[in-house]
Amino acid sequence: MKGDAQPLIKFFDGSDKRFIIPLYQRNYDWKEENCEQLFQDLMKLHNSDRRSHFFGSIVSSIQSGTEDRFIIDGQQRITTVSLLLIAMVNAKKEGLIEATDAKLVEKIFKRYLVDEYQEDERKVKLKPIKKDMQAFDALLYKPKEQYIKESNVTRNYDFFYDKILHCGLTIDELFETIKKLEVINIRLDEDDDPQLIFESLNSTGLDLSEADKIRNYLLMSLAPVEQDDLYTRFWNPIEEFTKYDPSSFVRDYLTMKQGKIGRIDKIYFIFKEYAENINIDRATLLEDMHHYAKIYSQVDSATIGTDKLNRKLNQLRTLDSTIAYPFFMAFFDYASKVGLVENEIYRVLDVIEAYWARRIICNLPSNALNKVFATLHRDVLNHVNKAGDDTPSYIDVLTYVLLKKGRSSVFPSDEEVRGDFKTRQVYKINNERHDVVKELTEKNITIEHIMPQTLSDKWKTALGEDWERIHEQYLHTMANLTLTGYNSQYSNLTFVEKRDMEKGFKDSAFRLNNSVKSCEQWTETELKARQKELQDVFMRLWPMPTTTFEPLRREAESASLDDEDYEFTGKKLQAYILHGVRYTVNTWKEMLIQVCGHILLEKRSTIEWLCANEKCSFSATPEEWRRELAPGMYVWTDNSTATKINILHGLFEECNIPASELVFEFRSDQEGEDEE
């Protein structure tokens, strides 16, 4: 690798030289504020005595046998300055700006923008990626009406064009200032690894998304022809399927594959480790990602199947169902492969919707569902595959798995729903659900409080002496809410006025208002009656599912480390399974020491770091309550079962090992007490 400082314009100069932006790079995406900053810097530079202005670094590799440069870092700066030069050339050609040197424009065009002697049909020196290239070439060769207006390339060109016309400088003065821009030109040798260089640059703050880094990782090391092929067949469609937000898709894809939810800002490194561990070629991996990205798109747009299925899926989408995308991708792939009939697919969605709706009414946290949906399909198939010849239906097993959930992942019972339905502040739910509110707003529909949020004297009199309690207790509950297209007109009119006004409740086409039409007043009696009516509707729409499935009796009960709802305290171990290998043990302490020993062989540097920094109950200092794993490495073992589980959680997280890789088997003769 060689590097030296030089004027940027010298980097552009020279025949038989092209600057190729590899397909694995992101699109050109400098914003107007970035261009504004550059132009301000140029104006300050023109008005100062400074001889140069540092403009960053450009990292490139030379294609063997040519002068073509593959731009690894610096494409945004190169493209931006090229747009500035094109704007200068076009403004002068159109006679809108002066130039002292009559041949300067021709010199800029022929030396820095095109290579007349290039054998290819396209003579332009800079070769952006495909969509950017179309917009870039149009600026050079086509009339304004044929510019590609929706491109960042064109938008930033227009910005510079306008600035050039109003900055007060001649072409000569502006070009002399551009010549003061200086870069560090880093040229890679054949032995240099572009991927390592790229990662090093990004660790210092290069503004790339996680998906940008993943794309680069997948394509950078490939030959140009293969890059083009895989980008066109797989990566570009993945971007289109995910509405140009592949980072979120990749996180859900990895969650589906690993059963573990990664941080969105760490997805690149998680993906890289996953790709290296599965040890398949890039084309196969991209093809698999493309397959699931298509399902992801169909789920996101509710176009997965028949109109009936799509309507049900669309209903689920209003419940913040992006949490369930890892499950949906795995389930719909499975349904297609095994030929699940439409009715069973519909029932699966129905149970998922009931699970969700009941949890919303019972005010249970939605973030607890991340873990549920990360492993739900896998949990169902574990039971299906163990069932032997008498294979149960998917829906029966799914219902069984969800009904067995406890604690924060529980499937609320009828009793719990009825209890919480009376007090749930539904209006606040809708304020949180922005997409629901947006959809209603687009249809000119608003949520109306029958008893208004601010009570007039007439309302207080109608409610009676206990008006304050009634108002506080029922205001935002389901009983007091309805839908209307005329919210602003209702205000805090009396109930009868709201009912009988033009297009009031009596004229409402919403079935939600049918019982309200017949009421003569709106007091606690009517509120209770409507509460019971809507509760019954809710229970009919989202009933508690039932299942006849029972898993086969096993020699021992088991649970994995990632089962957050399982109560490990009081259980007696007989074995554990790590990475698919079964080990017999008698105590939790014995298990903890052995598991730490296995992980030490896999991730020694991580455990050394944990011990050195006294993290996750690891230490470099011997104590009687600690057990030695290796010289200078100790773990706390004299503690409760719950503490041991927490230690393992911390260890697996730090080592980036899915908690599902560790499974515990318990003896059947439980005595119901903790070991320690």
XYZ file of C-alpha atoms in Angstrom:
676
model
C 0.000 0.000 0.000
C 1.376 3.387 -1.006
C 0.087 6.825 -0.188
C 1.000 10.435 -0.755
C -0.601 13.866 -0.630
C -1.518 15.442 -3.941
C -4.015 17.915 -5.435
C -7.325 16.207 -6.163
C -7.299 17.554 -9.700
C -4.027 15.683 -10.337
C -5.777 12.469 -9.306
C -8.332 13.148 -12.072
C -5.708 13.971 -14.713
C -4.278 11.477 -17.198
C -5.320 9.506 -20.239
C -6.440 5.858 -20.206
C -7.604 6.351 -16.654
C -11.098 5.618 -15.326
C -12.495 5.748 -11.815
C -14.811 2.806 -11.260
C -17.232 2.753 -8.337
C -17.648 -0.979 -7.613
C -21.191 -2.336 -7.449
C -20.739 -3.227 -3.797
C -20.530 0.480 -2.951
C -23.580 2.458 -1.880
C -25.328 4.892 -4.215
C -24.177 8.494 -4.307
C -25.927 10.104 -1.353
C -24.280 13.395 -0.415
C -26.950 15.750 0.893
C -27.352 19.419 -0.002
C -25.830 20.432 3.341
C -22.650 18.478 2.434
C -22.447 20.301 -0.902
C -23.135 23.618 0.841
C -20.228 22.987 3.213
C -17.880 22.189 0.320
C -18.846 25.330 -1.600
C -18.447 27.516 1.513
C -14.979 26.003 2.037
C -14.100 26.877 -1.556
C -15.273 30.470 -1.126
C -13.233 30.832 2.075
C -10.254 29.275 0.321
C -10.559 31.740 -2.568
C -10.645 34.687 -0.182
C -7.655 33.501 1.878
C -3.916 33.150 1.292
C -3.961 29.414 1.972
C -2.280 27.273 -0.658
C -4.262 24.100 -0.001
C -7.284 22.621 1.770
C -7.301 18.995 2.950
C -10.243 17.130 1.388
C -9.851 13.656 2.907
C -8.420 10.462 1.506
C -9.059 8.373 -1.586
C -8.343 4.662 -1.408
C -8.163 2.798 -4.694
C -6.811 -0.345 -6.251
C -5.551 -0.578 -9.828
C -7.098 -3.181 -12.086
C -4.369 -5.447 -13.422
C -3.086 -4.396 -16.847
C -4.885 -1.024 -16.907
C -4.886 2.410 -15.317
C -8.467 1.912 -14.113
C -8.917 2.670 -10.432
C -11.460 0.811 -8.286
C -12.530 3.331 -5.654
C -12.732 1.664 -2.230
C -13.130 4.901 -0.293
C -13.722 8.427 -1.588
C -16.447 7.899 -4.178
C -18.665 10.570 -2.595
C -15.939 13.238 -2.839
C -14.878 12.237 -6.363
C -18.465 12.256 -7.627
C -19.236 15.588 -5.956
C -16.245 17.415 -7.434
C -17.048 15.877 -10.839
C -20.564 17.325 -10.589
C -19.091 20.715 -9.747
C -16.832 20.546 -12.821
C -19.755 19.524 -15.069
C -21.817 22.433 -13.726
C -18.959 24.824 -14.523
C -18.634 23.448 -18.083
C -22.375 23.624 -18.774
C -22.776 27.101 -17.287
C -19.967 28.408 -19.515
C -21.327 26.664 -22.630
C -24.671 28.325 -22.001
C -22.949 31.730 -21.735
C -24.045 32.303 -18.137
C -20.573 32.752 -16.613
C -17.307 34.356 -17.770
C -13.923 32.698 -18.355
C -10.634 34.520 -19.012
C -9.041 31.435 -20.550
C -11.130 30.660 -23.642
C -9.923 27.055 -23.713
C -10.389 26.318 -19.996
C -13.804 24.715 -20.358
C -12.563 22.423 -23.115
C -9.545 21.540 -20.976
C -11.730 20.644 -17.973
C -14.014 18.517 -20.137
C -11.281 16.602 -21.956
C -8.696 16.197 -19.163
C -10.809 15.647 -16.069
C -14.257 14.454 -17.158
C -13.799 12.285 -20.272
C -11.100 10.275 -22.006
C -11.480 10.781 -25.756
C -9.111 7.945 -26.530
C -10.955 5.340 -24.473
C -11.768 2.349 -26.682
C -15.109 1.727 -24.959
C -18.198 3.428 -26.315
C -18.579 5.264 -22.990
C -15.744 7.841 -22.740
C -16.617 9.272 -19.289
C -13.830 8.860 -16.733
C -16.044 8.336 -13.694
C -18.159 5.184 -13.697
C -20.720 5.373 -10.876
C -22.973 2.399 -10.127
C -25.795 1.826 -12.578
C -28.611 4.216 -11.604
C -26.179 6.982 -10.680
C -24.344 6.499 -13.978
C -27.502 7.142 -16.023
C -28.091 10.443 -14.224
C -24.393 11.402 -14.407
C -24.105 10.797 -18.173
C -27.294 12.754 -18.837
C -25.659 15.869 -17.327
C -22.782 15.572 -19.789
C -24.594 14.716 -22.982
C -28.344 15.349 -22.801
C -30.543 18.483 -22.750
C -31.938 19.643 -19.392
C -35.399 18.256 -20.031
C -33.897 14.750 -20.140
C -32.056 15.015 -16.805
C -33.083 12.354 -14.251
C -34.629 14.677 -11.671
C -35.244 12.097 -8.920
C -31.514 11.319 -8.613
C -29.200 12.718 -5.920
C -26.674 13.182 -8.734
C -28.981 15.624 -10.541
C -30.123 17.392 -7.384
C -26.557 18.172 -6.293
C -25.605 19.203 -9.842
C -28.498 21.686 -9.796
C -27.272 23.002 -6.436
C -23.749 23.647 -7.765
C -25.072 25.090 -11.033
C -27.058 27.686 -9.085
C -24.142 28.464 -6.769
C -21.771 28.982 -9.705
C -24.114 31.508 -11.308
C -24.382 33.593 -8.126
C -20.977 33.249 -6.433
C -19.367 36.172 -8.320
C -16.328 34.175 -9.504
C -15.209 33.484 -13.043
C -14.612 29.919 -14.225
C -10.865 30.579 -13.970
C -11.073 31.752 -10.347
C -13.276 28.846 -9.272
C -11.070 26.283 -11.027
C -7.912 27.732 -9.421
C -9.625 27.291 -6.041
C -10.623 23.698 -6.793
C -6.975 23.001 -7.628
C -6.161 23.782 -3.975
C -8.186 20.790 -2.746
C -5.670 18.223 -1.565
C -6.209 14.521 -0.824
C -4.210 11.603 0.497
C -4.048 9.226 -2.454
C -3.764 5.656 -1.114
C -3.084 2.981 -3.718
C -3.410 -0.678 -2.736
C -0.969 -3.312 -3.881
C -2.116 -6.701 -5.136
C -1.255 -8.263 -1.764
C -3.425 -5.817 0.218
C -6.828 -7.057 1.419
C -9.485 -4.482 0.353
C -11.997 -5.827 2.907
C -9.625 -5.272 5.849
C -8.786 -1.782 4.575
C -12.477 -1.035 4.218
C -13.282 -2.218 7.773
C -10.407 -0.160 9.166
C -11.700 2.959 7.429
C -15.230 2.350 8.698
C -14.080 1.851 12.285
C -12.966 5.481 12.239
C -16.428 6.779 11.472
C -17.157 6.485 7.734
C -20.882 7.085 7.422
C -22.085 3.786 5.963
C -25.180 1.866 6.985
C -24.908 -1.683 8.282
C -26.383 -2.875 4.977
C -23.686 -0.958 3.046
C -21.018 -2.847 4.969
C -22.780 -6.189 4.435
C -23.069 -5.561 0.695
C -19.376 -4.666 0.529
C -18.433 -7.771 2.509
C -20.435 -10.017 0.174
C -19.204 -8.522 -3.106
C -15.859 -6.818 -2.537
C -13.578 -9.852 -2.759
C -15.173 -11.163 -5.961
C -14.029 -10.619 -9.534
C -15.776 -7.701 -11.308
C -17.841 -9.989 -13.561
C -19.111 -12.012 -10.591
C -19.774 -8.819 -8.632
C -21.960 -7.539 -11.428
C -23.808 -10.851 -11.716
C -24.568 -11.266 -7.989
C -25.441 -7.603 -7.546
C -27.912 -7.700 -10.440
C -29.469 -11.084 -9.617
C -29.620 -10.865 -5.844
C -28.478 -7.751 -3.993
C -30.303 -5.083 -6.010
C -33.610 -7.034 -5.795
C -33.038 -7.436 -2.037
C -32.809 -3.645 -1.748
C -36.007 -3.259 -3.772
C -37.852 -5.930 -1.757
C -36.916 -4.161 1.499
C -37.765 -0.647 0.282
C -34.059 0.185 0.384
C -33.782 -0.641 4.104
C -31.851 -3.933 3.949
C -30.384 -3.433 7.440
C -33.715 -4.187 9.136
C -34.295 -7.153 6.857
C -30.841 -8.603 7.553
C -31.450 -8.327 11.306
C -34.741 -10.237 10.934
C -33.067 -12.752 8.612
C -30.329 -13.427 11.175
C -32.911 -13.615 13.978
C -34.806 -16.234 11.983
C -31.628 -18.208 11.278
C -30.022 -17.958 14.716
C -32.957 -17.523 17.102
C -31.156 -14.532 18.567
C -31.964 -10.829 18.169
C -28.956 -8.703 17.303
C -28.514 -4.983 17.824
C -29.246 -3.119 14.608
C -26.036 -1.077 14.917
C -23.973 -4.293 15.189
C -25.650 -6.269 12.405
C -22.658 -6.110 10.070
C -20.330 -7.881 12.499
C -23.039 -10.393 13.494
C -23.708 -11.118 9.831
C -20.015 -11.471 9.039
C -19.539 -14.015 11.829
C -22.653 -15.911 10.707
C -21.497 -15.990 7.076
C -18.059 -17.253 8.034
C -19.452 -19.937 10.361
C -21.913 -21.454 7.877
C -19.108 -21.745 5.327
C -21.078 -21.494 2.061
C -20.193 -19.530 -1.044
C -21.421 -15.962 -1.524
C -23.781 -16.837 -4.370
C -25.609 -19.461 -2.281
C -25.886 -17.118 0.695
C -27.175 -14.245 -1.444
C -29.675 -16.542 -3.140
C -31.035 -17.593 0.265
C -31.258 -13.975 1.421
C -33.014 -13.065 -1.837
C -35.558 -15.865 -1.249
C -36.443 -14.604 2.236
C -36.356 -10.936 1.192
C -39.138 -11.729 -1.272
C -41.236 -13.272 1.518
C -40.358 -10.279 3.724
C -41.704 -7.953 1.015
C -44.910 -9.978 0.616
C -45.507 -9.884 4.369
C -44.736 -6.180 4.581
C -47.145 -5.331 1.764
C -49.741 -7.981 2.743
C -49.568 -9.683 -0.671
C -48.689 -13.189 0.498
C -51.612 -15.137 -0.958
C -55.365 -14.980 -1.448
C -57.431 -11.890 -0.676
C -58.628 -13.538 2.536
C -55.082 -14.188 3.763
C -53.920 -10.739 2.707
C -56.750 -9.050 4.633
C -55.847 -11.012 7.756
C -52.162 -10.197 7.337
C -53.012 -6.530 6.805
C -54.924 -6.560 10.100
C -51.847 -7.965 11.804
C -49.691 -5.218 10.298
C -51.637 -2.617 12.301
C -50.459 -4.330 15.512
C -46.786 -3.414 15.109
C -46.220 -6.843 13.571
C -42.670 -6.071 12.376
C -41.647 -7.811 15.608
C -43.017 -11.029 14.096
C -41.260 -10.774 10.705
C -38.650 -13.450 11.612
C -41.527 -15.836 12.366
C -43.517 -14.873 9.279
C -40.532 -15.417 6.970
C -39.835 -18.867 8.410
C -43.516 -19.861 8.571
C -44.511 -18.810 5.045
C -41.403 -20.499 3.631
C -42.367 -23.684 5.491
C -46.034 -23.415 4.466
C -45.016 -23.188 0.825
C -42.590 -26.115 0.993
C -44.944 -28.547 2.786
C -48.093 -27.334 1.041
C -50.111 -26.087 4.021
C -53.688 -25.430 2.967
C -55.065 -21.891 3.077
C -57.391 -22.626 5.991
C -54.541 -23.755 8.255
C -52.386 -20.759 7.283
C -55.341 -18.499 8.078
C -55.836 -20.173 11.469
C -52.158 -19.624 12.295
C -52.524 -15.905 11.569
C -55.776 -15.878 13.550
C -54.109 -17.305 16.668
C -51.170 -14.894 16.330
C -53.635 -11.993 16.079
C -55.606 -13.183 19.131
C -52.363 -13.546 21.107
C -51.379 -10.006 20.176
C -54.779 -8.370 20.680
C -55.244 -9.935 24.112
C -51.794 -8.807 25.211
C -52.577 -5.249 24.085
C -55.792 -5.180 26.111
C -53.931 -6.570 29.128
C -51.203 -3.916 28.680
C -48.408 -6.469 28.392
C -45.102 -5.213 26.925
C -44.647 -5.793 23.187
C -40.845 -5.974 23.499
C -41.240 -9.329 25.274
C -42.522 -10.712 21.968
C -39.185 -10.184 20.219
C -37.837 -13.343 21.799
C -41.108 -15.254 21.304
C -41.185 -14.674 17.552
C -37.444 -15.194 17.158
C -37.820 -18.888 18.051
C -41.555 -19.627 17.637
C -41.332 -21.470 14.310
C -38.356 -23.482 15.532
C -40.200 -24.351 18.758
C -43.212 -25.590 16.777
C -41.086 -27.728 14.432
C -39.212 -29.251 17.385
C -42.519 -30.723 18.580
C -43.713 -31.631 15.074
C -40.481 -33.490 14.268
C -40.528 -35.432 17.553
C -44.109 -36.581 17.127
C -43.206 -39.652 15.067
C -45.694 -41.178 12.655
C -48.719 -39.406 14.131
C -47.705 -35.930 12.924
C -49.829 -33.188 14.539
C -51.067 -30.153 12.625
C -48.953 -27.016 12.693
C -51.789 -24.941 14.167
C -52.327 -27.377 17.063
C -48.657 -27.314 17.998
C -48.406 -23.525 17.571
C -51.401 -23.066 19.888
C -49.848 -25.443 22.434
C -46.517 -23.582 22.378
C -48.159 -20.162 22.837
C -50.506 -21.356 25.585
C -47.500 -22.739 27.510
C -45.874 -19.300 27.605
C -45.644 -17.663 31.000
C -44.535 -14.488 32.711
C -43.919 -11.648 30.258
C -44.806 -13.831 27.239
C -48.113 -15.168 28.564
C -51.213 -15.708 26.401
C -53.827 -13.821 28.506
C -56.819 -15.888 29.650
C -60.488 -14.916 29.295
C -60.547 -13.909 32.948
C -57.514 -11.642 32.554
C -58.958 -10.033 29.408
C -62.334 -9.356 31.065
C -60.619 -7.811 34.077
C -58.354 -5.501 32.059
C -60.921 -4.620 29.391
C -62.790 -2.427 31.879
C -59.818 -0.223 32.722
C -57.543 -0.308 29.666
C -56.815 3.205 28.390
C -57.522 2.367 24.743
C -57.322 5.970 23.514
C -53.685 6.104 24.598
C -52.988 2.890 22.697
C -54.190 4.528 19.506
C -52.030 7.578 20.162
C -49.061 5.190 20.345
C -50.078 3.380 17.157
C -49.212 6.110 14.661
C -49.888 3.960 11.591
C -53.455 3.248 12.755
C -54.081 6.933 13.436
C -52.565 7.850 10.044
C -54.832 5.384 8.224
C -57.927 6.787 9.959
C -56.839 10.357 9.261
C -56.405 9.618 5.558
C -60.040 8.490 5.498
C -61.162 11.623 7.410
C -62.094 9.460 10.391
C -61.194 10.378 13.950
C -61.589 8.777 17.361
C -64.341 10.494 19.323
C -64.917 10.583 23.080
C -68.664 10.270 23.628
C -68.255 11.795 27.081
C -65.854 14.645 26.196
C -62.390 15.178 27.616
C -63.452 18.541 29.022
C -66.812 18.454 30.801
C -69.286 21.319 30.567
C -71.652 22.074 33.430
C -74.438 20.285 31.544
C -72.298 17.152 31.298
C -71.450 17.267 35.008
C -75.132 17.560 35.869
C -76.030 14.676 33.545
C -73.376 12.421 35.081
C -74.525 13.155 38.637
C -72.754 13.840 41.899
C -70.054 11.250 41.168
C -69.095 12.904 37.852
C -65.390 13.264 38.686
C -64.876 9.539 39.341
C -66.930 8.507 36.304
C -65.002 10.878 34.055
C -61.619 9.692 35.297
C -62.571 5.990 35.262
C -64.205 5.747 31.830
C -62.905 8.649 29.708
C -60.264 6.808 27.624
C -61.723 3.295 27.880
C -63.349 1.362 25.044
C -66.821 2.021 26.489
C -66.528 5.778 25.882
C -64.849 5.752 22.462
C -66.244 5.589 18.962
C -65.372 6.609 15.407
C -66.650 9.642 13.549
C -65.918 11.757 10.527
C -67.003 14.939 12.297
C -64.981 15.130 15.487
C -64.286 18.869 15.303
C -68.012 19.627 15.209
C -68.873 17.471 18.219
C -66.656 19.306 20.701
C -68.173 18.982 24.183
C -71.830 19.211 23.173
C -74.286 17.327 25.342
C -74.953 13.702 24.507
C -78.388 14.348 22.974
C -76.960 17.160 20.814
C -74.186 14.855 19.580
C -76.708 12.134 18.886
C -79.290 14.236 17.017
C -77.158 16.816 15.199
C -76.819 16.586 11.430
C -74.517 13.614 10.702
C -74.477 12.850 14.424
C -74.517 9.422 16.064
C -78.016 8.675 14.694
C -76.761 9.208 11.138
C -73.555 7.241 11.679
C -72.807 4.358 9.316
C -70.403 2.770 11.819
C -71.798 -0.345 13.510
C -69.802 0.761 16.527
C -72.487 3.428 17.079
C -75.591 1.207 16.752
C -76.216 0.884 20.472
C -75.307 4.526 21.096
C -78.126 5.672 18.771
C -80.815 4.243 21.034
C -79.530 5.821 24.273
C -81.368 8.784 25.806
C -78.457 9.803 28.043
C -74.820 8.921 28.651
C -74.206 8.023 32.283
C -72.349 5.257 34.096
C -75.256 2.891 33.376
C -74.867 3.310 29.614
C -71.093 3.144 29.881
C -71.252 -0.201 31.699
C -73.724 -1.596 29.191
C -71.535 -0.598 26.221
C -68.476 -1.893 28.007
C -70.125 -5.336 28.298
C -71.291 -5.195 24.668
C -67.833 -4.370 23.280
C -66.157 -6.871 25.578
C -68.386 -9.617 24.175
C -67.496 -8.501 20.638
C -63.789 -8.606 21.530
C -64.085 -12.131 22.928
C -65.858 -13.297 19.758
C -63.253 -11.722 17.493
C -60.232 -12.983 19.451
C -61.311 -16.078 21.395
C -58.975 -18.137 23.550
C -57.702 -20.894 21.253
C -57.720 -24.547 22.245
C -55.583 -27.492 21.211
C -55.639 -31.244 21.635
C -51.885 -31.546 21.125
C -49.828 -33.086 23.900
C -46.110 -33.750 23.418
C -44.863 -37.295 23.711
C -43.655 -38.232 27.146
C -39.937 -37.855 27.386
C -37.512 -39.381 29.817
C -36.671 -35.956 31.117
C -38.003 -32.436 30.992
C -35.756 -29.968 29.187
C -35.363 -26.226 28.659
C -32.846 -24.078 26.818
C -30.886 -21.148 28.192
C -32.858 -18.756 25.978
C -36.207 -19.777 27.535
C -36.810 -16.604 29.528
C -40.118 -17.869 30.934
C -38.691 -21.063 32.420
C -38.187 -21.326 36.168
C -34.845 -23.105 36.641
C -34.760 -22.779 40.432
C -35.665 -26.069 42.088
C -34.812 -28.201 39.051
C -32.228 -30.991 39.320
C -29.892 -31.443 36.383
C -29.052 -34.767 34.799
C -27.391 -33.461 31.619
C -26.841 -30.495 29.337
C -26.524 -30.257 25.554
C -24.084 -27.723 24.083
C -23.763 -27.291 20.302
C -25.700 -30.548 19.890
C -23.399 -32.640 22.126
C -24.868 -34.143 25.339
C -22.873 -34.142 28.615
C -23.980 -35.837 31.853
C -23.727 -33.846 35.110
C -25.115 -34.071 38.642
C -25.157 -30.440 39.810
C -25.582 -26.926 38.469
C -22.080 -26.050 39.700
C -20.558 -28.927 37.758
C -22.471 -27.807 34.655
C -21.337 -24.166 34.997
C -17.667 -25.133 35.290
C -17.857 -27.511 32.336
C -19.736 -25.077 30.065
C -17.234 -22.315 30.879
C -14.481 -24.768 29.990
C -16.049 -25.507 26.607
C -16.496 -21.801 25.853
C -12.914 -21.125 26.941
C -11.724 -23.374 24.112
C -13.901 -21.443 21.614
C -13.530 -17.872 22.845
C -10.426 -17.713 25.016
C -9.699 -14.044 24.300
C -13.239 -13.045 25.325
C -13.021 -14.895 28.656
C -9.568 -13.392 29.275
C -11.153 -9.968 28.736
C -14.076 -10.791 31.066
C -11.667 -11.891 33.805
C -9.354 -8.901 33.386
C -12.308 -6.506 33.602
C -14.229 -8.366 36.342
C -17.294 -8.801 34.076
C -20.184 -11.297 34.319
C -18.837 -12.814 37.588
C -15.461 -13.660 36.007
C -12.229 -12.573 37.650
C -8.461 -12.807 37.443
C -8.251 -13.032 41.252
C -8.590 -16.357 43.135
C -11.134 -16.561 45.981
C -12.610 -19.510 47.863
C -16.019 -18.983 46.230
C -14.501 -19.009 42.728
C -13.387 -21.951 40.606
C -10.265 -21.767 38.398
C -10.862 -22.290 34.672
C -7.255 -21.697 33.616
C -4.269 -19.836 35.127
C -5.452 -16.303 35.944
C -9.089 -17.022 35.017
C -11.811 -17.695 37.598
C -15.609 -17.833 37.705
C -17.959 -17.395 40.690
C -19.594 -20.774 41.378
C -20.865 -20.683 45.005
C -24.228 -19.078 44.283
C -27.855 -19.869 43.464
C -29.170 -21.576 40.341
C -30.682 -18.290 39.161
C -27.277 -16.583 39.475
C -25.602 -19.365 37.481
C -28.179 -18.911 34.721
C -27.482 -15.155 34.718
C -23.723 -15.792 34.496
C -24.263 -18.038 31.469
C -26.540 -15.464 29.832
C -23.818 -12.820 30.204
C -21.108 -15.188 28.946
C -23.063 -16.273 25.854
C -23.986 -12.687 25.020
C -20.388 -11.471 25.294
C -19.214 -14.403 23.158
C -22.027 -13.849 20.643
C -23.233 -17.457 21.036
C -27.012 -18.003 20.735
C -28.430 -18.978 24.123
C -30.465 -21.649 22.329
C -27.202 -23.596 21.855
C -27.338 -24.643 25.535
C -30.137 -27.014 26.611
C -30.658 -28.465 30.093
C -32.168 -31.868 30.914
C -33.760 -32.370 34.335
C -34.294 -35.430 36.479
C -37.891 -36.478 36.989
C -37.527 -36.889 40.783
C -37.707 -33.165 41.566
C -37.733 -32.190 45.217
C -38.693 -28.607 44.549
C -35.730 -26.933 46.239
C -32.703 -25.037 45.046
C -29.367 -26.835 45.019
C -27.377 -24.103 46.786
